[in-house]
Coordinates of C-alpha atoms and ligand atoms in Angstrom, one line a residue:
X296 CA 48.6 -4.6 -32.8
X297 CA 51.2 -4.5 -35.5
X298 CA 53.5 -1.8 -36.8
X299 CA 52.4 -0.7 -40.2
X300 CA 54.9 -0.2 -43.0
X301 CA 55.2 3.5 -44.3
X302 CA 57.4 5.8 -46.2
X303 CA 59.6 6.7 -43.2
X304 CA 59.9 6.7 -39.3
X305 CA 57.8 10.0 -39.0
X306 CA 55.0 8.6 -41.1
X307 CA 55.2 5.3 -39.1
X308 CA 54.8 7.2 -35.9
X309 CA 51.9 9.2 -37.2
X310 CA 50.1 6.1 -38.4
X311 CA 50.8 4.4 -35.1
X312 CA 49.4 7.3 -33.2
X313 CA 46.2 7.1 -35.2
X314 CA 46.0 3.4 -34.5
X315 CA 46.5 4.0 -30.8
X316 CA 43.8 6.7 -30.8
X317 CA 41.4 4.2 -32.6
X318 CA 42.3 1.6 -30.0
X319 CA 41.4 4.0 -27.2
X320 CA 38.2 5.0 -28.9
X321 CA 37.1 1.4 -29.6
X322 CA 38.0 -0.1 -26.3
X323 CA 37.4 2.8 -24.0
X324 CA 34.8 4.9 -25.9
X325 CA 37.0 8.0 -25.5
X326 CA 37.5 9.7 -28.9
X327 CA 40.8 11.7 -29.0
X328 CA 40.9 11.6 -32.8
X329 CA 39.5 15.1 -33.1
X330 CA 42.1 16.6 -30.7
X331 CA 44.8 18.9 -32.1
X332 CA 47.8 16.7 -32.9
X333 CA 50.7 18.7 -31.6
X334 CA 49.5 19.0 -28.0
X335 CA 48.0 15.5 -28.0
X336 CA 51.2 13.9 -29.3
X337 CA 53.2 15.8 -26.6
X338 CA 50.9 14.6 -23.8
X339 CA 50.9 11.0 -25.0
X340 CA 54.7 11.0 -25.4
X341 CA 55.0 12.4 -21.9
X342 CA 53.1 9.5 -20.5
X343 CA 55.1 7.0 -22.7
X344 CA 58.3 8.4 -21.3
X345 CA 57.0 8.0 -17.7
X346 CA 56.2 4.3 -18.3
X347 CA 59.2 3.6 -20.6
X348 CA 57.4 2.9 -23.8
X349 CA 59.6 3.4 -26.8
X350 CA 56.9 3.7 -29.5
X351 CA 53.2 4.3 -30.0
X352 CA 52.8 0.6 -30.9
X353 CA 54.7 -0.5 -27.7
X354 CA 52.5 1.8 -25.7
X355 CA 49.4 0.4 -27.4
X356 CA 50.5 -3.1 -26.4
X357 CA 51.1 -1.9 -22.9
X358 CA 47.6 -0.4 -22.8
X359 CA 46.1 -3.7 -23.9
X360 CA 48.0 -5.6 -21.3
X361 CA 47.3 -3.2 -18.4
X362 CA 43.9 -1.6 -18.6
X363 CA 44.7 0.6 -15.6
X364 CA 47.1 2.5 -17.8
X365 CA 44.2 4.0 -19.6
X366 CA 43.3 6.1 -16.5
X367 CA 46.8 7.4 -16.2
X368 CA 46.9 8.3 -19.9
X369 CA 43.6 10.2 -19.7
X370 CA 44.8 12.0 -16.7
X371 CA 47.9 13.1 -18.7
X372 CA 45.9 14.1 -21.9
X373 CA 43.1 15.9 -20.1
X374 CA 44.7 19.0 -18.8
X375 CA 42.7 20.2 -15.7
X376 CA 44.4 23.6 -15.2
X377 CA 41.8 26.0 -13.8
X378 CA 41.3 28.5 -11.0
X379 CA 38.6 30.6 -9.4
X380 CA 37.6 33.7 -11.4
X381 CA 40.2 32.8 -14.0
X382 CA 40.6 35.8 -16.3
X383 CA 39.0 38.2 -13.8
X384 CA 38.4 41.1 -16.2
X385 CA 36.2 38.9 -18.5
X386 CA 34.3 37.6 -15.5
X387 CA 33.7 41.1 -14.1
X388 CA 32.3 42.1 -17.5
X389 CA 30.0 39.0 -17.4
X390 CA 28.9 39.9 -13.9
X391 CA 28.1 43.5 -14.9
X392 CA 26.7 43.1 -18.4
X393 CA 25.3 39.6 -18.8
X394 CA 24.3 38.0 -15.5
X395 CA 21.7 40.7 -14.5
X396 CA 19.9 40.2 -17.8
X397 CA 19.6 36.4 -17.7
X398 CA 15.9 35.6 -18.1
X399 CA 12.8 37.2 -16.9
X400 CA 11.5 37.0 -13.3
X401 CA 10.0 33.6 -12.3
X402 CA 11.8 31.4 -14.8
X403 CA 14.6 29.0 -14.2
X404 CA 18.1 30.2 -15.2
X405 CA 20.0 27.3 -16.7
X406 CA 23.8 27.6 -16.9
X407 CA 26.2 25.1 -18.4
X408 CA 29.8 25.0 -17.5
X409 CA 31.2 22.7 -20.1
X410 CA 34.8 21.3 -19.4
X411 CA 34.5 22.5 -15.8
X412 CA 37.6 20.5 -14.7
X413 CA 37.8 20.5 -10.9
X414 CA 34.8 22.8 -10.5
X415 CA 36.3 26.3 -9.9
X416 CA 34.4 27.7 -12.9
X417 CA 31.1 26.4 -11.5
X418 CA 31.8 27.8 -8.0
X419 CA 32.8 31.1 -9.6
X420 CA 29.4 31.2 -11.4
X421 CA 27.5 30.4 -8.2
X422 CA 29.2 33.2 -6.3
X423 CA 28.6 35.8 -9.0
X424 CA 25.0 34.7 -9.7
X425 CA 24.2 34.7 -6.0
X426 CA 25.6 38.3 -5.7
X427 CA 23.7 39.5 -8.8
X428 CA 20.4 37.8 -8.1
X429 CA 20.3 37.7 -4.3
X430 CA 20.1 34.5 -2.3
X431 CA 16.4 34.0 -2.6
X432 CA 16.1 34.3 -6.4
X433 CA 19.3 32.3 -6.8
X434 CA 17.9 29.5 -4.7
X435 CA 14.6 29.3 -6.4
X436 CA 15.7 29.7 -10.0
X437 CA 19.4 28.9 -10.7
X438 CA 20.6 25.5 -12.0
X439 CA 24.3 25.1 -12.9
X440 CA 25.2 22.0 -14.9
X441 CA 29.0 21.5 -14.6
X442 CA 30.3 18.8 -16.9
X443 CA 33.6 17.3 -17.9
X444 CA 34.9 14.2 -19.5
X445 CA 37.3 13.5 -16.7
X446 CA 35.8 11.5 -13.9
X447 CA 38.7 12.1 -11.5
X448 CA 38.3 15.9 -12.0
X449 CA 34.6 15.6 -11.4
X450 CA 35.2 13.7 -8.1
X451 CA 37.4 16.5 -6.9
X452 CA 34.9 19.1 -8.1
X453 CA 32.1 17.6 -6.1
X454 CA 34.1 17.7 -2.9
X455 CA 35.9 21.0 -3.5
X456 CA 37.3 22.8 -0.5
X457 CA 39.4 26.0 -0.9
X458 CA 41.9 27.8 1.3
X459 CA 40.5 31.1 2.5
X460 CA 43.4 33.0 0.9
X461 CA 42.4 31.9 -2.6
X462 CA 38.8 32.8 -2.0
X463 CA 39.7 36.2 -0.7
X464 CA 42.0 36.8 -3.6
X465 CA 39.3 35.9 -6.1
X466 CA 36.1 37.4 -4.6
X467 CA 37.3 39.8 -1.9
X468 CA 36.9 39.2 1.9
X469 CA 33.1 40.0 2.2
X470 CA 32.0 37.8 -0.6
X471 CA 34.3 35.0 0.4
X472 CA 32.9 35.0 4.0
X473 CA 29.3 35.4 2.8
X474 CA 29.4 32.5 0.3
X475 CA 31.7 30.0 1.9
X476 CA 31.6 28.1 5.2
X477 CA 34.6 26.8 7.1
X478 CA 34.9 23.0 7.8
X479 CA 37.7 20.6 8.7
X480 CA 39.7 20.8 5.5
X481 CA 39.0 24.3 4.2
X482 CA 36.1 26.4 3.0
X483 CA 33.2 25.0 1.1
X484 CA 30.4 26.8 -0.8
X485 CA 27.4 27.4 1.4
X486 CA 25.0 24.3 1.1
X487 CA 22.1 26.4 -0.1
X488 CA 24.2 27.8 -3.0
X489 CA 25.9 24.4 -3.6
X490 CA 22.6 22.7 -4.1
X491 CA 22.1 24.5 -7.4
X492 CA 25.2 22.9 -8.9
X493 CA 25.0 19.5 -10.6
X494 CA 28.3 17.9 -11.6
X495 CA 28.1 15.2 -14.3
X496 CA 30.2 13.4 -16.9
X497 CA 29.7 14.7 -20.4
X498 CA 31.9 14.3 -23.5
X499 CA 31.6 17.4 -25.7
X500 CA 32.7 15.4 -28.7
X501 CA 30.3 12.5 -28.5
X502 CA 27.4 13.2 -26.2
X503 CA 24.3 15.2 -27.2
X504 CA 24.3 18.7 -25.6
X505 CA 22.3 19.9 -22.5
X506 CA 19.3 21.9 -23.8
X507 CA 17.5 25.2 -23.0
X508 CA 20.6 26.9 -21.7
X509 CA 20.7 30.6 -20.9
X510 CA 24.5 30.9 -20.3
X511 CA 27.0 28.5 -21.7
X512 CA 30.5 28.8 -20.3
X513 CA 33.1 26.7 -22.1
X514 CA 36.5 28.1 -21.4
X515 CA 39.9 26.8 -22.4
X516 CA 38.5 23.5 -23.6
X517 CA 37.6 24.0 -27.3
X518 CA 41.2 24.9 -27.9
X519 CA 42.2 21.3 -27.6
X520 CA 40.0 20.2 -30.5
X521 CA 40.7 20.5 -34.2
X522 CA 38.7 22.8 -36.4
X523 CA 36.2 20.2 -37.5
X524 CA 35.4 19.1 -33.9
X525 CA 35.3 22.7 -32.8
X526 CA 32.6 23.4 -35.5
X527 CA 30.7 20.4 -34.5
X528 CA 30.8 21.3 -30.8
X529 CA 29.8 24.9 -31.5
X530 CA 26.9 23.7 -33.5
X531 CA 25.8 21.7 -30.5
X532 CA 26.2 24.8 -28.3
X533 CA 24.0 26.8 -30.8
X534 CA 21.4 24.1 -30.4
X535 CA 21.8 24.0 -26.6
X536 CA 21.3 27.7 -26.1
X537 CA 17.9 29.5 -25.8
X538 CA 17.4 32.2 -28.4
X539 CA 18.6 34.9 -26.1
X540 CA 21.3 32.7 -24.6
X541 CA 25.0 33.8 -24.2
X542 CA 28.2 31.9 -24.8
X543 CA 31.3 32.7 -22.7
X544 CA 34.5 31.3 -24.2
X545 CA 38.2 31.3 -23.0
X546 CA 40.8 33.9 -23.8
X547 CA 42.3 32.1 -26.8
X548 CA 39.0 30.8 -28.2
X549 CA 37.5 34.0 -29.7
X550 CA 38.5 33.2 -33.2
X551 CA 36.8 29.8 -33.3
X552 CA 33.4 31.5 -33.2
X553 CA 33.8 32.9 -36.6
X554 CA 30.9 31.0 -37.7
X555 CA 27.5 32.4 -38.6
X556 CA 26.0 30.7 -35.5
X557 CA 27.0 33.4 -32.9
X558 CA 27.1 37.2 -32.7
X559 CA 29.8 38.9 -30.8
X560 CA 28.7 40.8 -27.7
X561 CA 32.2 41.7 -26.6
X562 CA 34.8 39.8 -28.5
X563 CA 37.6 41.1 -26.2
X564 CA 35.9 39.5 -23.2
X565 CA 34.9 36.4 -25.3
X566 CA 31.2 36.9 -24.8
X567 CA 28.8 35.9 -27.7
X568 CA 25.1 35.7 -28.3
X569 CA 23.3 33.0 -30.1
X570 CA 22.3 34.0 -33.6
X571 CA 18.6 33.1 -33.4
X572 CA 18.2 33.1 -37.2
X573 CA 21.0 30.7 -37.9
X574 CA 19.6 27.3 -38.5
X575 CA 20.0 25.1 -35.4
X576 CA 21.0 21.5 -36.2
X577 CA 19.8 18.8 -33.8
X578 CA 22.9 16.7 -33.0
X579 CA 22.6 13.4 -34.9
X580 CA 22.4 10.2 -33.1
X581 CA 25.4 7.9 -33.7
X582 CA 24.7 5.8 -36.9
X583 CA 24.0 2.1 -36.4
X584 CA 26.8 -0.2 -37.5
X585 CA 26.3 -1.7 -41.0
X586 CA 25.0 -5.2 -40.9
X587 CA 24.9 -8.3 -43.2
X588 CA 21.2 -9.2 -44.0
X589 CA 21.8 -12.9 -43.5
X590 CA 23.5 -12.3 -40.2
X591 CA 20.7 -10.0 -39.2
X592 CA 18.1 -12.7 -39.8
X593 CA 20.1 -15.3 -38.0
X594 CA 20.7 -12.9 -35.1
X595 CA 17.0 -12.1 -35.0
X596 CA 16.1 -15.8 -34.9
X597 CA 18.6 -16.5 -32.2
X598 CA 17.3 -13.5 -30.3
X599 CA 13.8 -14.7 -30.7
X600 CA 14.6 -18.2 -29.5
X601 CA 16.7 -16.9 -26.6
X602 CA 13.8 -14.5 -25.7
X603 CA 11.3 -17.3 -25.8
X604 CA 13.6 -19.5 -23.8
X605 CA 14.1 -16.9 -21.1
X606 CA 10.5 -15.8 -21.0
X607 CA 9.4 -15.8 -17.4
X608 CA 6.1 -17.8 -17.6
X609 CA 6.5 -21.5 -18.3
X610 CA 5.2 -22.3 -21.7
X611 CA 5.0 -25.3 -24.1
X612 CA 3.5 -25.7 -27.5
X613 CA 1.6 -28.7 -29.1
X614 CA 0.8 -29.2 -32.7
X615 CA -2.7 -30.0 -33.9
X616 CA -2.0 -33.7 -33.5
X617 CA -1.3 -33.2 -29.8
X618 CA 2.5 -33.7 -29.9
X619 CA 4.7 -31.4 -27.8
X620 CA 6.8 -29.4 -30.2
X621 CA 8.5 -26.8 -28.0
X622 CA 9.0 -25.8 -24.3
X623 CA 10.9 -23.0 -22.7
X624 CA 13.4 -23.0 -19.8
X625 CA 10.7 -22.3 -17.2
X626 CA 8.5 -25.1 -18.5
X627 CA 11.5 -27.4 -18.1
X628 CA 12.1 -26.3 -14.5
X629 CA 8.5 -26.0 -13.3
X630 CA 6.6 -28.5 -15.4
X631 CA 9.4 -31.0 -16.2
X632 CA 9.0 -30.8 -20.0
X633 CA 12.6 -31.2 -21.0
X634 CA 14.1 -31.9 -24.5
X635 CA 13.2 -35.6 -23.9
X636 CA 9.5 -34.8 -23.7
X637 CA 9.6 -32.7 -26.9
X638 CA 8.3 -34.8 -29.8
X639 CA 6.1 -37.0 -27.5
X640 CA 2.3 -37.0 -27.4
X641 CA 1.0 -34.7 -24.7
X642 CA -1.3 -37.4 -23.4
X643 CA 1.7 -39.6 -22.4
X644 CA 3.1 -36.8 -20.2
X645 CA 2.3 -36.1 -16.6
X646 CA 1.7 -32.4 -17.4
X647 CA -1.4 -33.4 -19.4
X648 CA -3.3 -34.0 -16.2
X649 CA -1.1 -32.5 -13.4
X650 CA -1.4 -29.9 -12.0
X651 CA -4.6 -29.6 -14.1
X652 CA -6.3 -31.6 -16.8
X653 CA -5.1 -29.9 -20.0
X654 CA -6.3 -32.2 -22.8
X655 CA -9.8 -30.9 -22.7
X656 CA -8.9 -27.2 -22.7
X657 CA -6.4 -27.7 -25.6
X658 CA -8.9 -29.6 -27.7
X659 CA -11.4 -26.9 -27.0
X660 CA -9.0 -24.1 -27.9
X661 CA -8.1 -25.9 -31.2
X662 CA -11.7 -26.7 -32.0
X663 CA -13.1 -23.2 -31.4
X664 CA -9.9 -21.3 -32.2
X665 CA -10.4 -19.4 -29.0
X666 CA -8.3 -18.9 -25.8
X667 CA -9.2 -21.0 -22.8
X668 CA -8.2 -19.8 -19.4
X669 CA -7.9 -21.9 -16.2
X670 CA -7.6 -19.7 -13.1
X671 CA -5.5 -20.2 -10.0
X672 CA -4.5 -23.8 -10.7
X673 CA -2.7 -25.2 -7.6
X674 CA 0.6 -26.8 -8.1
X675 CA 2.7 -28.5 -5.4
X676 CA 6.4 -28.2 -6.3
X677 CA 8.9 -30.9 -5.4
X678 CA 10.3 -28.5 -2.7
X679 CA 6.9 -28.7 -1.0
X680 CA 6.1 -25.2 -1.8
X681 CA 2.6 -24.5 -3.4
X682 CA 2.3 -22.2 -6.3
X683 CA -0.7 -21.0 -8.3
X684 CA -0.9 -20.6 -12.0
X685 CA -3.3 -19.0 -14.4
X686 CA -3.1 -21.4 -17.3
X687 CA -3.8 -19.8 -20.7
X688 CA -4.3 -22.1 -23.7
X689 CA -4.0 -20.2 -26.9
X690 CA -4.6 -21.5 -30.5
X691 CA -1.7 -20.6 -32.8
X692 CA -2.6 -19.7 -36.3
X693 CA -0.6 -18.3 -39.2
X694 CA -2.2 -17.0 -42.4
X695 CA -5.5 -18.6 -41.4
X696 CA -4.0 -22.1 -40.9
X697 CA -4.2 -23.6 -37.5
X698 CA -0.7 -24.7 -36.4
X699 CA -1.3 -25.9 -32.8
X700 CA -1.7 -24.4 -29.4
X701 CA 0.4 -23.0 -26.6
X702 CA -0.1 -23.5 -22.9
X703 CA 1.2 -20.7 -20.7
X704 CA 1.5 -21.0 -17.0
X705 CA 1.5 -17.6 -15.5
X706 CA 2.6 -17.6 -11.8
X707 CA -0.1 -15.7 -9.9
X708 CA 1.0 -16.9 -6.4
X709 CA 2.0 -13.4 -5.4
X710 CA -1.0 -11.8 -7.0
X711 CA -3.3 -14.4 -5.3
X712 CA -1.6 -13.8 -1.9
X713 CA -2.0 -10.1 -2.4
X714 CA -5.7 -10.5 -3.4
X715 CA -6.3 -12.7 -0.3
X716 CA -4.5 -10.1 1.9
X717 CA -6.6 -7.5 0.3
X718 CA -9.7 -9.4 0.9
X719 CA -8.7 -10.0 4.5
X720 CA -7.9 -6.4 4.9
X721 CA -11.2 -5.5 3.4
X722 CA -13.0 -7.9 5.8
X723 CA -11.1 -6.4 8.7
X724 CA -11.9 -3.0 7.4
X725 CA -15.6 -3.9 7.2
X726 CA -15.5 -5.3 10.7
X727 CA -13.7 -2.2 11.9
X728 CA -16.3 -0.1 10.1
X729 CA -19.2 -2.0 11.6
X730 CA -17.6 -1.7 15.1
X731 CA -17.2 2.0 14.4
X732 CA -20.8 2.2 13.2
X733 CA -22.1 0.5 16.4
X734 CA -19.8 2.7 18.5
X735 CA -21.2 5.7 16.7
X736 CA -24.7 4.5 17.3
X737 CA -23.9 3.8 21.0
X738 CA -22.5 7.2 21.3
X739 CA -25.6 8.7 19.7
X740 CA -27.8 6.7 22.1
X741 CA -25.7 7.8 25.0
X742 CA -25.9 11.3 23.7
X743 CA -29.7 11.2 23.6
X744 CA -29.8 9.7 27.1
X745 CA -27.5 12.4 28.3
X746 CA -29.7 14.9 26.6
X747 CA -32.8 13.6 28.3
X748 CA -31.1 13.2 31.6
X749 CA -30.0 16.8 31.2
X750 CA -33.5 17.8 30.5
X751 CA -34.7 15.9 33.6
X752 CA -32.0 17.5 35.6
X753 CA -33.0 20.9 34.4
X754 CA -36.6 20.2 35.4
X755 CA -35.5 18.9 38.8
X756 CA -33.3 21.9 39.1
X757 CA -36.3 24.2 38.3
X758 CA -38.4 22.3 40.8
X759 CA -35.6 22.6 43.4
X760 CA -35.4 26.2 42.6
X761 CA -39.1 26.7 43.2
X762 CA -39.0 24.5 46.3
X763 CA -36.1 26.6 47.5
X764 CA -38.1 29.7 46.9
X765 CA -41.1 28.2 48.8
X766 CA -38.7 27.2 51.6
X767 CA -37.3 30.6 51.7
X768 CA -40.8 32.1 51.9
X769 CA -41.7 29.6 54.6
X770 CA -38.5 30.4 56.4
X771 CA -39.4 34.0 56.3
X772 CA -42.9 33.1 57.6
X773 CA -41.4 30.9 60.3
X774 CA -39.0 33.6 61.2
X775 CA -41.9 36.1 61.7
X776 CA -43.9 33.4 63.6
X777 CA -40.9 32.8 65.7
X778 CA -40.6 36.5 66.4
X779 CA -44.3 36.5 67.4
X780 CA -43.8 33.4 69.5
X781 CA -40.9 35.0 71.2
X782 CA -43.1 38.0 72.0
X783 CA -45.7 35.6 73.3
X784 CA -43.1 33.7 75.2
X785 CA -41.8 36.8 76.8
X786 CA -45.4 37.7 77.7
X787 CA -46.0 34.2 79.0
X788 CA -42.8 34.3 81.0
X789 CA -43.9 37.6 82.4
X790 CA -47.4 36.2 83.3
X791 CA -45.8 33.0 84.7
X792 CA -43.5 35.0 86.9
X793 CA -46.6 37.1 87.9
X794 CA -48.5 33.9 88.6
X795 CA -45.5 32.5 90.5
X796 CA -45.5 35.6 92.5
X797 CA -49.2 35.4 93.1
X798 CA -48.9 31.7 94.0
X799 CA -46.1 32.4 96.4
X800 CA -48.1 35.2 97.8
X801 CA -51.2 33.0 98.1
X802 CA -49.1 30.2 99.6
X803 CA -47.5 32.5 102.1
X804 CA -51.0 33.9 102.9
X805 CA -52.4 30.4 103.3
X806 CA -49.4 29.3 105.2
X807 CA -49.6 32.1 107.7
X808 CA -53.1 31.2 108.7
X809 CA -53.6 29.0 111.9
X810 CA -56.4 27.2 110.3
X811 CA -56.2 24.5 107.6
X812 CA -57.4 25.9 104.3
X813 CA -58.8 24.1 101.3
X814 CA -59.7 26.1 98.2
X815 CA -62.3 24.5 96.0
X816 CA -63.4 25.3 92.4
X817 CA -67.0 25.3 91.3
X818 CA -66.7 21.5 90.7
X819 CA -65.6 21.0 94.3
X820 CA -62.1 20.0 93.1
X821 CA -59.3 21.0 95.6
X822 CA -57.2 23.8 94.1
X823 CA -55.1 24.7 97.1
X824 CA -54.3 22.9 100.4
X825 CA -52.1 24.6 103.0
X826 CA -49.6 23.2 105.5
X827 CA -52.1 23.4 108.4
X828 CA -54.6 21.3 106.5
X829 CA -51.8 18.7 105.9
X830 CA -50.9 18.9 109.6
X831 CA -54.5 18.4 110.5
X832 CA -55.4 15.5 108.1
X833 CA -52.1 14.0 107.1
X834 CA -52.5 14.4 103.3
X835 CA -49.9 16.4 101.3
X836 CA -51.0 19.0 98.8
X837 CA -50.0 16.7 95.8
X838 CA -52.3 14.0 97.2
X839 CA -55.2 16.3 97.4
X840 CA -55.0 19.0 94.7
X841 CA -57.1 18.0 91.6
X842 CA -59.2 15.6 93.6
X843 CA -62.9 16.1 94.6
X844 CA -63.0 17.6 98.1
X845 CA -66.1 15.5 99.0
X846 CA -64.2 12.3 98.1
X847 CA -61.2 12.9 100.3
X848 CA -60.5 10.1 102.7
X849 CA -59.6 12.2 105.7
X850 CA -60.8 12.3 109.4
X851 CA -63.2 15.1 108.5
X852 CA -66.7 14.0 107.7
X853 CA -66.7 15.8 104.3
X854 CA -70.2 14.5 103.4
X855 CA -71.6 16.7 106.1
X856 CA -70.1 19.7 104.4
X857 CA -71.7 19.0 101.0
X858 CA -74.7 21.2 101.5
X859 CA -73.0 24.3 103.0
X860 CA -70.3 24.1 100.3
X861 CA -73.0 24.1 97.5
X862 CA -74.8 26.9 99.3
X863 CA -71.6 29.0 99.3
X864 CA -71.0 28.2 95.6
X865 CA -74.5 29.1 94.6
X866 CA -74.2 32.4 96.4
X867 CA -77.1 31.5 98.6
X868 CA -75.1 32.0 101.8
X869 CA -72.4 34.6 102.5
X870 CA -70.6 32.4 105.0
X871 CA -71.4 29.2 107.0
X872 CA -69.9 28.1 110.2
X873 CA -70.3 24.7 111.7
X874 CA -68.6 22.4 114.2
X875 CA -68.3 18.8 113.3
X876 CA -66.7 15.8 115.0
X877 CA -63.6 14.7 113.3
X878 CA -60.4 12.6 113.8
X879 CA -57.1 14.4 113.2
X880 CA -54.1 12.7 111.6
X881 CA -52.9 11.5 115.0
X882 CA -56.2 9.7 115.5
X883 CA -57.4 12.0 118.2
X884 CA -61.0 13.0 118.2
X885 CA -61.4 16.7 117.8
X886 CA -64.3 19.2 117.4
X887 CA -63.4 20.7 114.1
X888 CA -64.7 24.2 113.4
X889 CA -65.4 24.6 109.7
X890 CA -66.0 28.0 108.1
X891 CA -67.1 27.9 104.4
X892 CA -67.1 31.1 102.5
X893 CA -67.8 31.7 98.8
X894 CA -64.8 33.0 96.7
X895 CA -66.0 36.0 94.7
X896 CA -64.4 37.5 91.6
X897 CA -65.4 39.3 88.4
X898 CA -69.0 39.5 89.7
X899 CA -69.5 35.8 90.1
X900 CA -68.7 33.0 92.5
X901 CA -65.6 31.3 91.3
X902 CA -65.2 28.7 94.1
X903 CA -65.3 28.2 97.9
X904 CA -62.8 28.5 100.7
X905 CA -63.0 25.9 103.5
X906 CA -61.2 26.7 106.7
X907 CA -60.8 23.9 109.3
X908 CA -59.5 24.3 112.8
X909 CA -59.3 22.2 115.8
X910 CA -61.9 23.8 118.1
X911 CA -61.2 21.6 121.0
X912 CA -58.9 24.2 122.7
X913 CA -61.0 27.2 121.5
X914 CA -58.1 28.5 119.5
X915 CA -60.0 29.0 116.3
X916 CA -60.2 32.5 115.0
X917 CA -62.3 33.6 112.1
Ligands
SAM2024 C1 42.0 23.4 -19.1 S1 40.6 22.7 -18.5 C2 39.5 24.1 -18.4 C3 38.8 24.2 -17.1 C4 37.9 25.5 -17.0 N1 37.0 25.5 -18.0 C5 38.7 26.8 -17.0 O1 38.8 27.5 -18.0 O2 39.3 27.1 -15.9 C6 40.0 21.7 -19.8 C7 39.0 20.7 -19.4 O3 38.4 20.2 -20.6 C8 38.1 18.9 -20.3 N2 37.9 18.2 -21.6 C9 38.7 17.8 -22.5 N3 38.1 17.1 -23.5 C10 36.8 17.1 -23.2 C11 35.7 16.5 -23.8 N4 35.8 15.9 -25.0 N5 34.5 16.7 -23.2 C12 34.4 17.3 -22.1 N6 35.4 17.9 -21.4 C13 36.7 17.7 -22.0 C14 39.3 18.4 -19.6 O4 39.0 17.2 -18.8 C15 39.6 19.6 -18.7 O5 39.1 19.4 -17.4

């Protein structure tokens, strides 16, 4: 940078300032040329003083030498003075008269805080909008775009924390406590309210505006720009606002709106409304730099060549005679067709047959003027890695004339791998599906079996039920039979005891007789045999009872008694008495007196009683 000659030191300084501003614009993209000169000059000089630069040109050299100085300069030029609810009266008016009427129910409310500095303006907007709309509507509809050209200020804005005192002073105790939360370093806006604020870098002079805005707050920023830039920025604001949108400017900026773009709502509070009929001008895009046509063609060719060279698939071209005429970087790397190979016949190069025979397809493409594609050609790289190419041979024509052909090697390794994985997954899916199907079938079969088992069980259950009923009936019958039997039993016991009594009585009767007594039934079987009979003949009752009397082997000649016994049984004789020779149990011969009498009962002869007594000592008594 050189000092430029001029009419005097003042003019020199002005010229140098402009050069400095152009330098900043061209190297850093920040355009201060539209800023009001008095304050801009003061700010730059302040910085120059701090770093000891004597003139604008010295300072320009310093900036070129130390790029970090730009940041310090910007921080000096861009004045970030701001505070919460700055100019409270105007904000109260906005809260009362404007905020409640922003947009109809259900639509988003878009607010733009342009030149937001360290964010206080955006936080003020959030608190007031939350109070006016209520938390719910705020959360679902409010978006606050807070922009500034100063990155450092934006960084602070994003992390803003406030002391409680300043919040209470600005919003009062209730609102401050409702909208802010305490953390380590101070009070931060509640996260649900904070989410609606988007901080971003935006240069009002150079960048296109944010669109469809309902409320545009740009306070104490326009005043740094000269009239031309102010007009341009205001035109952008007009474009940015919705037809019923409002503009809220700073205290000293009311006059700048004397354009036909805005209508004053309350000029004292710096509130304006967009003039919907005023023509809105879409901000122009920056014009392209003028260019020399020859340069343009050269640049275009260079660009084309560079683009071809850096194109991802490997490609080379052959003319109609089969000579290699071009190859790109990938072709050099992957196929080994370097500059040395360009100009040589394709048939002499390895690429003509490896990784795939190419002469045939190229001839075919040239002959038929149609593309030929070879799919998934395997190629083993020097690294040992295997890659797959789709090789596309394309005839190249211009204005109907055939110039040659290109061979393009598109790497499809990843796609192939993906396809294989897809196929494998599909197969697995099919197997899984089949397994599922068979499981489902098994389940169905099992289900049917269960169904039939259930039916069987139900039948069995019914059978059991009826068997149970039968058993219960039988049980009842048995119970009654049992009762009958018990009655019978009791009767039987009674009879038995009667019988026992009768037997005992009989035995005692028989026992008390001096004679031996044998009681016979009608078949001549012995029914009773008393002790005297045992004493006489030596046989116990159990050896005699049940045996035929006439067959007894005793000392009494029972054969001789046959006739009188039969006579007694037949009722022919009342009683017979006879004396027979006999031998008693001691082997002594005795004269045995035998009396046989019929045993009458129920009108018929039921047996016979045979009384036997030793008559040798005449002790026998009838
Ligand atoms: C004094 S502050 C105003 C802050 C706030 N609006 C207020 O009124 O409290 C001015 C802000 O305008 C910003 N500014 C200056 N030139 C700008 C530009 N071209 N584009 C965007 N912001 C700019 C500055 O960085 C600074 O933060």
